[in-house]
Short mmCIF file of C-alpha atoms in Angstrom, two decimals:
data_model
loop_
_atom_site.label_atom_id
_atom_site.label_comp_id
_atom_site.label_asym_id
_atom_site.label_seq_id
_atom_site.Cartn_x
_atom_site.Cartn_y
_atom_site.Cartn_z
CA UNK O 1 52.86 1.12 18.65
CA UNK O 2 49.65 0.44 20.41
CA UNK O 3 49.21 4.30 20.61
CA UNK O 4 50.07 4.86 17.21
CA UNK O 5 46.95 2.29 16.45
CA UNK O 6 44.92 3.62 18.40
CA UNK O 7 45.39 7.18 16.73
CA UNK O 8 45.16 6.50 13.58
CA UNK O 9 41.59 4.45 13.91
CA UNK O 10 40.13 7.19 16.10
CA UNK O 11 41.35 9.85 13.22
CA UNK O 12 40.05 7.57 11.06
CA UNK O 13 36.60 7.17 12.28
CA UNK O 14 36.75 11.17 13.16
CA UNK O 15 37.23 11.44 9.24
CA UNK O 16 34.84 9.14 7.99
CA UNK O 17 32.33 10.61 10.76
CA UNK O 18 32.57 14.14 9.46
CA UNK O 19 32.79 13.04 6.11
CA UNK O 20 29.69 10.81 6.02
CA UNK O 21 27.83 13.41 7.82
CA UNK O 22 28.56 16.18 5.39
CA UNK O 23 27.37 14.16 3.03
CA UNK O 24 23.94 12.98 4.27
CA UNK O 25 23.30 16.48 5.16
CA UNK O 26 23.92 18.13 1.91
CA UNK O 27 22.00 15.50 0.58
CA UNK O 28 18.93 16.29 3.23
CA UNK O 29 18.84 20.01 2.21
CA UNK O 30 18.92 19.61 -1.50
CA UNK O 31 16.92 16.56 -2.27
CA UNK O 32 14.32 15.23 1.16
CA UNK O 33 11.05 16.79 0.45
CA UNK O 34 9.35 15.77 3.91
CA UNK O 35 10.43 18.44 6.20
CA UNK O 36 9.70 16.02 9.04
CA UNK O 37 11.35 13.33 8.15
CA UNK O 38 14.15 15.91 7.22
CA UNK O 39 14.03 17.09 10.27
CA UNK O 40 14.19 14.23 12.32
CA UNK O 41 17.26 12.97 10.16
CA UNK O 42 19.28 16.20 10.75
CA UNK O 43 18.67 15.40 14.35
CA UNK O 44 19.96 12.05 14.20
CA UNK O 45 22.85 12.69 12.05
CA UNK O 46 24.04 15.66 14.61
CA UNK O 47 23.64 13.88 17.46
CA UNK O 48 24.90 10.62 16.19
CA UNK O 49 27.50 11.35 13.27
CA UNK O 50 28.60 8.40 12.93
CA UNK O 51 26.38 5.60 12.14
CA UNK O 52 23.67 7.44 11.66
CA UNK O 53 24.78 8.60 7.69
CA UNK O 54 24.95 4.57 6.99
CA UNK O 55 21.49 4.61 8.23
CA UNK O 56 20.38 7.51 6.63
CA UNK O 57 21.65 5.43 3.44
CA UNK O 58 19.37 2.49 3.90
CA UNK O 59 16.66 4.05 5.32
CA UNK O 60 16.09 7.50 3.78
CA UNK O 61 17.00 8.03 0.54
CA UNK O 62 14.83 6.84 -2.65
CA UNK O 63 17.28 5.53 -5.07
CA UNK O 64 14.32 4.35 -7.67
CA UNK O 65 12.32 7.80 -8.29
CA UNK O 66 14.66 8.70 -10.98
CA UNK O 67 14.65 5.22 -12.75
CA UNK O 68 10.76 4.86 -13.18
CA UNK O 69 9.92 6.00 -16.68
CA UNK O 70 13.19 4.27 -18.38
CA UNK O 71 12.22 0.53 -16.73
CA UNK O 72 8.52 1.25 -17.72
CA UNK O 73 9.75 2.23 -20.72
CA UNK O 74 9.10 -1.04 -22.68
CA UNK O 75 5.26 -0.69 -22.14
CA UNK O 76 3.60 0.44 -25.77
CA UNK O 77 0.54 1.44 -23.94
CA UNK O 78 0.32 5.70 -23.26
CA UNK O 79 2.08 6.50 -19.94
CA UNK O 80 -0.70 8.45 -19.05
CA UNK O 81 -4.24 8.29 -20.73
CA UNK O 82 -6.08 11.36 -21.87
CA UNK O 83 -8.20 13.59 -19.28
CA UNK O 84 -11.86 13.56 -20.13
CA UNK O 85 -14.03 17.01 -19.45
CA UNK O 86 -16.40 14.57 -18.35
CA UNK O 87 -15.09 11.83 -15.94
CA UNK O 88 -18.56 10.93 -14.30
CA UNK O 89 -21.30 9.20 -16.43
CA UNK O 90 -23.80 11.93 -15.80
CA UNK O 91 -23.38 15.93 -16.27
CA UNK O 92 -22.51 18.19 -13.57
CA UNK O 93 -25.80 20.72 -14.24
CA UNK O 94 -27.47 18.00 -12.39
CA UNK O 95 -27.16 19.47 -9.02
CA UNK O 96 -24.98 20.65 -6.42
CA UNK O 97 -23.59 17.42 -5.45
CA UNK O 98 -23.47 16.30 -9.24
CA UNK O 99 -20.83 19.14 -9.29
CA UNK O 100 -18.62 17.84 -6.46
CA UNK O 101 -18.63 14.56 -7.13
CA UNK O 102 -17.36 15.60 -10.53
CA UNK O 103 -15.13 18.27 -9.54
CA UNK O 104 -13.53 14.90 -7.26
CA UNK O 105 -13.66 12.21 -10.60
CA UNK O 106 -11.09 15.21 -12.28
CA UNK O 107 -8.94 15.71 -9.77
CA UNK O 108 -8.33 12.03 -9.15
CA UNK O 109 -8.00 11.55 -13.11
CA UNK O 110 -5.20 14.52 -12.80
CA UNK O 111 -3.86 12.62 -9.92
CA UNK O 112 -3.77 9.30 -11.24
CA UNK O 113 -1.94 8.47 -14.98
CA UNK O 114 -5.49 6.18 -15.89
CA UNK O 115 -8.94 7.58 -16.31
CA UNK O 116 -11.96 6.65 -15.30
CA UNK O 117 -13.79 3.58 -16.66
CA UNK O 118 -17.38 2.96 -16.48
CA UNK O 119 -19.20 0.01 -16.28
CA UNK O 120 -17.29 -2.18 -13.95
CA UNK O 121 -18.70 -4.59 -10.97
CA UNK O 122 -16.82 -5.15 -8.33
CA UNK O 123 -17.53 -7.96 -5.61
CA UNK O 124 -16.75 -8.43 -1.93
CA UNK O 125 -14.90 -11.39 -0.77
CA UNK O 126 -14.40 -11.76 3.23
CA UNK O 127 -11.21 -12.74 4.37
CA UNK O 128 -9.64 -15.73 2.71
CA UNK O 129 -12.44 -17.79 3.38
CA UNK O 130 -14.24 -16.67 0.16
CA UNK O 131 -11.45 -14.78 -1.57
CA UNK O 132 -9.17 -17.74 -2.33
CA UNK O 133 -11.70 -20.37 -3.67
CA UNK O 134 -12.96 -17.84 -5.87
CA UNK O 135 -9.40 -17.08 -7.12
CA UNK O 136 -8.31 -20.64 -7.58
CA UNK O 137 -11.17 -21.13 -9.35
CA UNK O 138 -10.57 -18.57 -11.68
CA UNK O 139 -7.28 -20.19 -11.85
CA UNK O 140 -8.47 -23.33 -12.67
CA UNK O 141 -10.94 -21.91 -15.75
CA UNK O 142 -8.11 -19.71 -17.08
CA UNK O 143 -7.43 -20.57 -20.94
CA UNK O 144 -4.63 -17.87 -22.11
CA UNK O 145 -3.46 -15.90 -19.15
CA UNK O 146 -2.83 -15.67 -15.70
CA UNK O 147 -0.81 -12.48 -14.05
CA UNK O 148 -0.49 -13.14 -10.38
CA UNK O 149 1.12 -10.44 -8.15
CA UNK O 150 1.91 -10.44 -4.17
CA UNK O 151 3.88 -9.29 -1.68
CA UNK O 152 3.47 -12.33 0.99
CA UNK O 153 2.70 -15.81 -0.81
CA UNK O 154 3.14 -19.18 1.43
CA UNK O 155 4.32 -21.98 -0.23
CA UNK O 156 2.42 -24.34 2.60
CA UNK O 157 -1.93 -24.49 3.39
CA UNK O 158 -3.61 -22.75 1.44
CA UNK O 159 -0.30 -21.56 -1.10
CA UNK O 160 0.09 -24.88 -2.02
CA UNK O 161 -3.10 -24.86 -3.44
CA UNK O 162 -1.81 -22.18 -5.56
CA UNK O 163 0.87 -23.63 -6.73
CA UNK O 164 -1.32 -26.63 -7.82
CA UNK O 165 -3.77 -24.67 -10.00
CA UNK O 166 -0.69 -22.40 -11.61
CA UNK O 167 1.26 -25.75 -12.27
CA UNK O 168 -2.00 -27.14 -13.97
CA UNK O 169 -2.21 -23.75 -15.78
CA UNK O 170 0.86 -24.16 -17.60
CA UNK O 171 0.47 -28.03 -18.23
CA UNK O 172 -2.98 -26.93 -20.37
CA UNK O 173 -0.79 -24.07 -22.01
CA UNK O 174 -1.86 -21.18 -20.53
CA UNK O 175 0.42 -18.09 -20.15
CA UNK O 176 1.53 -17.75 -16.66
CA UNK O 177 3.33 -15.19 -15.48
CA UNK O 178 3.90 -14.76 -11.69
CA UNK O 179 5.77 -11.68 -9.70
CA UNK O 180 6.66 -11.88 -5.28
CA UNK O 181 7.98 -9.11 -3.69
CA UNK O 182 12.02 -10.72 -2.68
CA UNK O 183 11.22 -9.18 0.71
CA UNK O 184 7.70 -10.86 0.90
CA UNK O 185 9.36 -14.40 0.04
CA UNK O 186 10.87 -14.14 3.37
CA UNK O 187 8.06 -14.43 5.66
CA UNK O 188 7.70 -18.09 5.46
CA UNK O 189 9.78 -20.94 4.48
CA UNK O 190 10.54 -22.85 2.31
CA UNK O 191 10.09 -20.48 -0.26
CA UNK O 192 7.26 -20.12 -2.59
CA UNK O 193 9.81 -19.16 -5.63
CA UNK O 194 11.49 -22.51 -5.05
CA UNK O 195 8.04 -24.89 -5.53
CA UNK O 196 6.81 -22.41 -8.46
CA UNK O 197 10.36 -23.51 -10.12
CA UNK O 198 9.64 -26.78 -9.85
CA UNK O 199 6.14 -26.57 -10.91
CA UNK O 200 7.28 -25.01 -13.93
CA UNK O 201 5.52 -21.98 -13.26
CA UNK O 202 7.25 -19.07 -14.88
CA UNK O 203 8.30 -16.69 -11.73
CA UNK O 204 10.34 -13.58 -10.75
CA UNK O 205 11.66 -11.57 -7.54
CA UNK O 206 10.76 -8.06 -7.38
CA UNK O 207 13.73 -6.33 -7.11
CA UNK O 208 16.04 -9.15 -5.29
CA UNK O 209 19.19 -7.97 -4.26
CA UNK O 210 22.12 -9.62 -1.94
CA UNK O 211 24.21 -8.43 0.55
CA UNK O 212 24.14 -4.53 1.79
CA UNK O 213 21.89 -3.68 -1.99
CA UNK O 214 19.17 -6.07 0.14
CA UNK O 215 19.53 -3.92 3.41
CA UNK O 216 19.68 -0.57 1.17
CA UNK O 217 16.03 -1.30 -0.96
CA UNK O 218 14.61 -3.54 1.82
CA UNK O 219 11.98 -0.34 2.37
CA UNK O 220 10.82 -0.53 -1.22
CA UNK O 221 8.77 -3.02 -1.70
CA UNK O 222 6.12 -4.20 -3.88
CA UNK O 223 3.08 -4.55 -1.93
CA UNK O 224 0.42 -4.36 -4.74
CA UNK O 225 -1.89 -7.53 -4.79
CA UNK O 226 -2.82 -8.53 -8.36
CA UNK O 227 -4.32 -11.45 -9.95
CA UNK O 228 -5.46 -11.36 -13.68
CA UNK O 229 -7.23 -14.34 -14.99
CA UNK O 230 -7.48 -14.05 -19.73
CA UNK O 231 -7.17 -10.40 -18.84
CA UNK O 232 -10.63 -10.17 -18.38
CA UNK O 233 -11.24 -11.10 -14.54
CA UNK O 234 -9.18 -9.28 -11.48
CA UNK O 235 -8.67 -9.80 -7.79
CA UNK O 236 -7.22 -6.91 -5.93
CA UNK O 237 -7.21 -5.82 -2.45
CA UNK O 238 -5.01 -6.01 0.70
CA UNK O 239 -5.11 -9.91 1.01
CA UNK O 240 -1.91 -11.83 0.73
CA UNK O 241 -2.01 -15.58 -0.34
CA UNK O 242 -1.33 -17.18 3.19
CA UNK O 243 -3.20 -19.72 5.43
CA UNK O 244 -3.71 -17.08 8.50
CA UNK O 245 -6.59 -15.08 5.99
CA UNK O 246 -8.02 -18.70 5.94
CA UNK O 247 -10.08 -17.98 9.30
CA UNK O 248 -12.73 -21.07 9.54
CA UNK O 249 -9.75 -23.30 9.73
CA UNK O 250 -8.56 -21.92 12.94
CA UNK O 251 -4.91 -20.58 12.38
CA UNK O 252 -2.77 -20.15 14.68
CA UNK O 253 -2.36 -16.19 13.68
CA UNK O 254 -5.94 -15.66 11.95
CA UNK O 255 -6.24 -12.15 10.09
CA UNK O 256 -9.20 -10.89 8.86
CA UNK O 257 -9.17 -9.34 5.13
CA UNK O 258 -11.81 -7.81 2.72
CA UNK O 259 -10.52 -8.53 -1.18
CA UNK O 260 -12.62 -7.80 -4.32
CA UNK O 261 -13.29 -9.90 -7.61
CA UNK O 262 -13.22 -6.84 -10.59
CA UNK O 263 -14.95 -7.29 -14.15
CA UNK O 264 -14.98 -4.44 -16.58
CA UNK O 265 -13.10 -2.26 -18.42
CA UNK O 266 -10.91 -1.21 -15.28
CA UNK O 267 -9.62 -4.87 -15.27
CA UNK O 268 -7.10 -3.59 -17.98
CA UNK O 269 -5.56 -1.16 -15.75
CA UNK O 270 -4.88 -3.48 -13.04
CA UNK O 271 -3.24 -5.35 -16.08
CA UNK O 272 -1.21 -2.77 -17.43
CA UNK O 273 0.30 -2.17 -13.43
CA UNK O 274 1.10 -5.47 -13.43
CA UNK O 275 2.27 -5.96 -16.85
CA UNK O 276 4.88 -2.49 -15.89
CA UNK O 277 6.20 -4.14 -12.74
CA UNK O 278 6.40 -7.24 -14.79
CA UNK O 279 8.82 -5.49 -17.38
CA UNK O 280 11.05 -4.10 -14.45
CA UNK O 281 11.38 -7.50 -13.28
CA UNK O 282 12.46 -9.16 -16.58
CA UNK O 283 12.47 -6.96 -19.65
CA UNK O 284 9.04 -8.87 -21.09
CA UNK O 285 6.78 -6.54 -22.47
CA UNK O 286 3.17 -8.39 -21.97
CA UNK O 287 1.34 -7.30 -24.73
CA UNK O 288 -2.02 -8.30 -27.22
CA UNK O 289 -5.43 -9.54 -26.96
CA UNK O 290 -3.62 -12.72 -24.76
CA UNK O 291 -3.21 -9.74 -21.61
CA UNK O 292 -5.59 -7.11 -23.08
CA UNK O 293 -8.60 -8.23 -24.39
CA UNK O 294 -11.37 -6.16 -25.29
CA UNK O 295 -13.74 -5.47 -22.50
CA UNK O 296 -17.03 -5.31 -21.98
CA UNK O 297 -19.45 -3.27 -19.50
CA UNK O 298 -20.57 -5.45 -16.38
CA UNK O 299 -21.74 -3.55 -14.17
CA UNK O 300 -22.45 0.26 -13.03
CA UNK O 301 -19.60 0.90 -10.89
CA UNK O 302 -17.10 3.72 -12.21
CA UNK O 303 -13.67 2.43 -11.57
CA UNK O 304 -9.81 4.23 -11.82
CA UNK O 305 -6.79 3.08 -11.23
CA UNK O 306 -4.32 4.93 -8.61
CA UNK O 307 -0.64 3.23 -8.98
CA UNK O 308 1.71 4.68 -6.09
CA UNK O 309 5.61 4.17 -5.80
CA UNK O 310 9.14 5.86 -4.68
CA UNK O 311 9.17 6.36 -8.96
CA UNK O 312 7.77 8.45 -11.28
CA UNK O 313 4.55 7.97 -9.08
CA UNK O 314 5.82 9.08 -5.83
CA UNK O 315 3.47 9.87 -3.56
CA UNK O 316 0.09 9.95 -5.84
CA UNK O 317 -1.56 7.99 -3.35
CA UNK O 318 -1.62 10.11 -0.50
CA UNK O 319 -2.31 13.53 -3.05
CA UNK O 320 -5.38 10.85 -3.94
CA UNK O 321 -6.66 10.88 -0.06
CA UNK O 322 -5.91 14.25 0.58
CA UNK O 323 -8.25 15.25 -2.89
CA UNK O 324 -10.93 12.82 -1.29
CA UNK O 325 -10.74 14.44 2.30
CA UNK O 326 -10.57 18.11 0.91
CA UNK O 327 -14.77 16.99 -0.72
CA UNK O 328 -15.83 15.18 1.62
CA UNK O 329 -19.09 17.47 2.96
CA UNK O 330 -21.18 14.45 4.52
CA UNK O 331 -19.17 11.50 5.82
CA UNK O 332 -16.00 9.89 6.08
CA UNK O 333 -14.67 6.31 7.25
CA UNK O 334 -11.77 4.69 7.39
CA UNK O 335 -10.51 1.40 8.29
CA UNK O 336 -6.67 0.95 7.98
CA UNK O 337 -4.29 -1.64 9.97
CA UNK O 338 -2.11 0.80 10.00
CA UNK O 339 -2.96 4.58 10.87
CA UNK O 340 0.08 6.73 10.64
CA UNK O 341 -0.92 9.45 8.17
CA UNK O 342 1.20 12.22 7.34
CA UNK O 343 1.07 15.94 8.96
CA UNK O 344 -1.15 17.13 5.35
CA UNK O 345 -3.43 14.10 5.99
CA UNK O 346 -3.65 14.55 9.54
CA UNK O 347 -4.53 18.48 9.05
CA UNK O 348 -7.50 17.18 6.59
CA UNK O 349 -8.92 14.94 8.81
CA UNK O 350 -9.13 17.95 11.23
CA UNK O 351 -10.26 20.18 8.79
CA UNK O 352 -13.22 17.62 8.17
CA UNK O 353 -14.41 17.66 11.82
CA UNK O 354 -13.85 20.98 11.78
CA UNK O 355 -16.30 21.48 8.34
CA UNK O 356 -19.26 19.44 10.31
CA UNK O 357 -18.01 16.08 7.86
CA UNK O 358 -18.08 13.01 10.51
CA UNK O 359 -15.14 11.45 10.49
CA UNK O 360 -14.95 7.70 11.82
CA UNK O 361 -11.40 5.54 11.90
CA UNK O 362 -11.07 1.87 12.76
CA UNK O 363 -7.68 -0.04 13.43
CA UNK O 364 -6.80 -2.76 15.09
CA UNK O 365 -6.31 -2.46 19.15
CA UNK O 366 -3.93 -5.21 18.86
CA UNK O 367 -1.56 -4.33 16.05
CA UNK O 368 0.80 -7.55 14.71
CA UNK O 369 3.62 -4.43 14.47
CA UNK O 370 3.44 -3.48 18.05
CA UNK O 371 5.27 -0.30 18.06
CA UNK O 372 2.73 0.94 15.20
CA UNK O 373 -0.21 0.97 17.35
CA UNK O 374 2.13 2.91 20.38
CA UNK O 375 2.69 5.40 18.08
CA UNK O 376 -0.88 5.52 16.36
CA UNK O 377 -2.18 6.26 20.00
CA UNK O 378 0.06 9.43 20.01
CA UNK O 379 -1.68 10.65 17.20
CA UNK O 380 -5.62 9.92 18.66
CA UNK O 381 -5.88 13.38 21.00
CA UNK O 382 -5.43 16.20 17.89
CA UNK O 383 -8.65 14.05 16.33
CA UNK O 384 -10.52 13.71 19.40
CA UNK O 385 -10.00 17.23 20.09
CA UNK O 386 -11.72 18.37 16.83
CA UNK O 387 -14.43 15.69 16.88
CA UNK O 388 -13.25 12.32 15.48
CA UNK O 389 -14.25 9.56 16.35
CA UNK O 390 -11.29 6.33 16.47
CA UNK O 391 -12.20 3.08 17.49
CA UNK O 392 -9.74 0.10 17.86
CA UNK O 393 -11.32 -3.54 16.90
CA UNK O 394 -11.11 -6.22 18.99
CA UNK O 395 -8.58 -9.24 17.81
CA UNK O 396 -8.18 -11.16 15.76
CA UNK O 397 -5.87 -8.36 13.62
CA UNK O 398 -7.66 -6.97 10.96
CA UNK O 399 -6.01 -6.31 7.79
CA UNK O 400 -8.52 -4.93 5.72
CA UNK O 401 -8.43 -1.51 4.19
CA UNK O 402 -10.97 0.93 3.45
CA UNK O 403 -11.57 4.50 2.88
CA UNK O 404 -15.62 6.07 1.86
CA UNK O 405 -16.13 9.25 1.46
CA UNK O 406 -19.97 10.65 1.36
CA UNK O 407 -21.69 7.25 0.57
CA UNK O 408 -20.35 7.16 -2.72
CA UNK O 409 -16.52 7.05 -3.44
CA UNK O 410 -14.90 3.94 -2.60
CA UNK O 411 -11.23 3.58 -2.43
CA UNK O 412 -10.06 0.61 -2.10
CA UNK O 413 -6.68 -1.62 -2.46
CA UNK O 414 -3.50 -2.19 -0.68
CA UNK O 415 -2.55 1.43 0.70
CA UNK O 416 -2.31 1.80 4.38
CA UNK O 417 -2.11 4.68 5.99
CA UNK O 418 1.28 4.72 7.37
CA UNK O 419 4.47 6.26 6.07
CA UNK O 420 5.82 3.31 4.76
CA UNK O 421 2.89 3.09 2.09
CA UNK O 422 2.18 6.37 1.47
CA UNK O 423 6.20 6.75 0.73
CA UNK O 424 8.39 4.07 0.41
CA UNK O 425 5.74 1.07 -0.98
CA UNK O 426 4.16 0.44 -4.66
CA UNK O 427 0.95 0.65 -4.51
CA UNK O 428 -2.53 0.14 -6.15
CA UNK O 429 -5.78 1.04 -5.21
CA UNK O 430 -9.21 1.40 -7.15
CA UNK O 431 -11.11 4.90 -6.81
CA UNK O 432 -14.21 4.25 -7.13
CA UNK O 433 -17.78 6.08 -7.58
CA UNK O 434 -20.75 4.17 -7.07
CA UNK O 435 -23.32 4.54 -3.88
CA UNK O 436 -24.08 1.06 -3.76
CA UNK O 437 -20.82 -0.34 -3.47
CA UNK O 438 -20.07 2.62 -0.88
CA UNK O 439 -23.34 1.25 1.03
CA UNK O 440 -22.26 -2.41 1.26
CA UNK O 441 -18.83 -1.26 1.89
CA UNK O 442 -20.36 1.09 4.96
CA UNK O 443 -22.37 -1.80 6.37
CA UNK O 444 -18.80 -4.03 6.49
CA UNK O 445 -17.15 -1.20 8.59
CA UNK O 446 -20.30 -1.17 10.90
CA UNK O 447 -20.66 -4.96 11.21
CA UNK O 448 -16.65 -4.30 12.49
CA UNK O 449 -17.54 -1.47 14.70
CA UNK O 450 -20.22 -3.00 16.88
CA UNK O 451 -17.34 -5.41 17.93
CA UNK O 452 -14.68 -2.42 18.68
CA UNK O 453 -14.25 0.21 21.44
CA UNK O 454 -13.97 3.40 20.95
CA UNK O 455 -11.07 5.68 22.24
CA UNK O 456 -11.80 8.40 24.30
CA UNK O 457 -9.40 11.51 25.74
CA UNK O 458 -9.83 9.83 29.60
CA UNK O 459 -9.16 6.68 28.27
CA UNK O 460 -5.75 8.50 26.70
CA UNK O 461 -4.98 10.25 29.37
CA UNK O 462 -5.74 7.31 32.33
CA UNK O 463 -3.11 4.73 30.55
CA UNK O 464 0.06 4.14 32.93
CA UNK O 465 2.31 6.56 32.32
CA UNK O 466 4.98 3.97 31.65
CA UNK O 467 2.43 2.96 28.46
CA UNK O 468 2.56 7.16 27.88
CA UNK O 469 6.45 7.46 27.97
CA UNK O 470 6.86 4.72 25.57
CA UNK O 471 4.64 5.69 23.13
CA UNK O 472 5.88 9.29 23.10
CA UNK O 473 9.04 7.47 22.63
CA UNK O 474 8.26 5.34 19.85
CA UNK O 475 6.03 8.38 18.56
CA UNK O 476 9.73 10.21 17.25
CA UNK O 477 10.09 7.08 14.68
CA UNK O 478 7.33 7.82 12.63
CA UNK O 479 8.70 9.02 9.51
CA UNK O 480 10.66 5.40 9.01
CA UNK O 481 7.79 3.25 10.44
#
């Protein structure tokens, strides 16, 4: 009998092996598009057939691409606006550069579904020090709307103070409507969701699921950062609403953040993203001068919106960078958390050394995902070799994310530059042309570099070799990091 058991479960699991496998590999051949990260399933899935198809399942397949346009497809605004011949406020006879830059403002509006908008001001705000004030005070002077979107929000320090001003929102009528990624929720207890409820703040999950759906869509989340105050005022950024971006108070896990206060036309953008995720959430369609008022030029910044996703928008973000790398002829900087870039980004950061462009990155020598940074460091010697230049700032971890090409683009948002958000994450980030916010923007990157080392080959190549071994190790999980 015992024999007869054991038989039939090792047939069993023989079967469902072979079957599973067969499976995740047709699937791999007729629908992965990352030849990498194809490749480095096949390898698991051959080597491992039988647990590897299950993770396969929750880890590498998109199951929302196909979905996109039907939940967006409540929204009566355009799905994607018009292309203007023009996208830069000035013509492109007006010199060589003139040219490029515009040449850069069409291919981004061919990237991106929104156009450009001109006449926008856009405001830095260092860590949460200065960015939540100013946002609970726009809070607090709200009189229709309030759209609030984020993928971590504490309900305790500085969250609380959140939940305060939304709570007194609705009590003087406003509209609010608030959005947390279900996967962001989790970082922190007791949940904000819970204290919204009770506040009578009106408040949804993105996507929340139970059971295996949560393991199978726990890499799709909604990491955008969104706050619209009347529709005429916007926060974006990287920031998340929790105390450790509070830094003068002295948390126990500080994290230092750049976010931006955004008035101007391109405010109704960041509306209409939010006002799209909002639908998916709950079938409202936000609509009407109460979300979308007219708007009105405040400044001389050129703004457009660049919404990324595993949808309909899969993988505009990192078609955005590449189009920005490809023009850059002076100067480029980046400062990312994260810095895992893909093998098309990686090549255009080479070919930009390789042009004469300098080419400066910044990320954290202390990452708060450990194995990140290992297999970042894998990545440093095909840069070095070509002329990059990578420095790693001191703690505490800095979160803040920035990418300036040539002194005047700006892009800006909550992109890193890691598979994860390049891929699996939605995304927004502002593209935008304008050489004095590029300037202020280069001085805060500076200002972080004169407390940062920078990486050299010796430095590399003197690490223990233990260090070496495990980051080559952890260097083989990068398409799922």
């Amino acid at each position: 009998m015992s024999w007869f058991i054991h038989s039939f479960w090792t047939e069993t699991l023989a079967l469902i092996s072979i079957v599973g496998s067969v499976t995740a590999l047709l699937h791999l051949f007729l629908r992965h598009r990352d030849y990498r990260s194809a490749a480095f399933w096949t390898a698991m899935i051959v080597l491992e057939p039988l647990f590897s198809p299950l993770l396969y399942l929750l880890l590498g397949i998109n199951i929302l691409r196909r979905s996109g346009r039907r939940y967006r497809s409540g929204i009566n605004e355009p799905w994607r606006d018009p292309v203007p011949d023009q996208p830069l406020p000035f013509s492109d006879t007006d010199g060589c550069a003139a040219q490029e830059h515009q040449q850069l403002a069409r291919t981004l509006d061919r990237i991106s579904r929104f156009s450009h908008t001109h006449g926008n001001r856009l405001e830095i705000l260092h860590n949460g020090d200065e960015a939540m004030p100013r946002m609970l005070q726009a809070i607090r002077s709200a009189r229709e709307s309030v759209s609030l979107a984020s993928y971590i929000f504490e309900a305790t320090g500085i969250g609380a103070d959140f939940v305060a001003e939304l709570s007194a929102a609705v009590k003087r009528g406003v509209q609010v409507r608030v959005m947390i990624d279900d996967a962001g929720t989790r970082y922190s207890w007791p949940p904000v969701v819970d204290a919204l409820e009770k506040a009578g703040v009106t408040v949804r999950r993105f996507m929340p699921s139970r059971m295996i759906l949560r393991i199978i869509t726990m890499n799709l989340r909604n990491h955008r950062k969104i706050l619209v105050v009347d529709g005429r005022t916007a926060f974006t950024g990287g920031m998340n609403i929790r105390e450790g971006n509070m830094v003068s108070r002295k948390p126990a896990h500080a994290v230092h953040d750049l976010h931006f206060e955004v008035t101007g036309p391109c405010v109704a953008q960041i509306q209409r993203v939010f006002a799209e995720d909002w639908a998916f959430c709950t079938t409202e369609v936000l609509e009407g001068p109460l979300w979308f008022p007219d708007l009105r030029v405040t400044g001389t910044t050129t703004a457009i919106g660049i919404v990324d996703g595993p949808d309909e928008d899969m993988e505009v973000m990192p078609a955005a960078f590449f189009a920005a790398l490809n023009a850059a002829r002076e100067e480029v900087k980046i400062v990312t958390p994260y810095f895992l870039p893909n093998a098309v980004l990686m090549a255009a950061l080479r070919l930009c050394a390789v042009r004469g462009v300098k080419v400066t990155i910044l990320t954290p020598g202390q990452n708060n995902i450990p194995i990140v940074g290992w297999a970042a460091r894998t990545l440093y010697p095909e840069l070095l070799s070509v002329g990059c230049r990578i420095f790693e700032s001191a703690p505490p971890f800095d979160h803040s994310k920035i990418f300036l090409i040539d002194g005047v683009w700006s892009f800006l948002g909550s992109t890193n530059w890691d598979p994860r958000s390049l891929r699996l994450n939605f995304e927004f980030n502002l593209a935008c042309h304008d050489a004095e916010l590029c300037r202020r923007l280069s001085e805060e990157m500076d200002a972080k570099l004169a407390h940062s080392r920078e990486i050299t080959h010796e430095m590399l190549e003197n690490a223990p070799t233990f260090q070496r071994i495990r980051n080559g190790f952890v260097r083989l999980f990068i398409p799922v990091l």
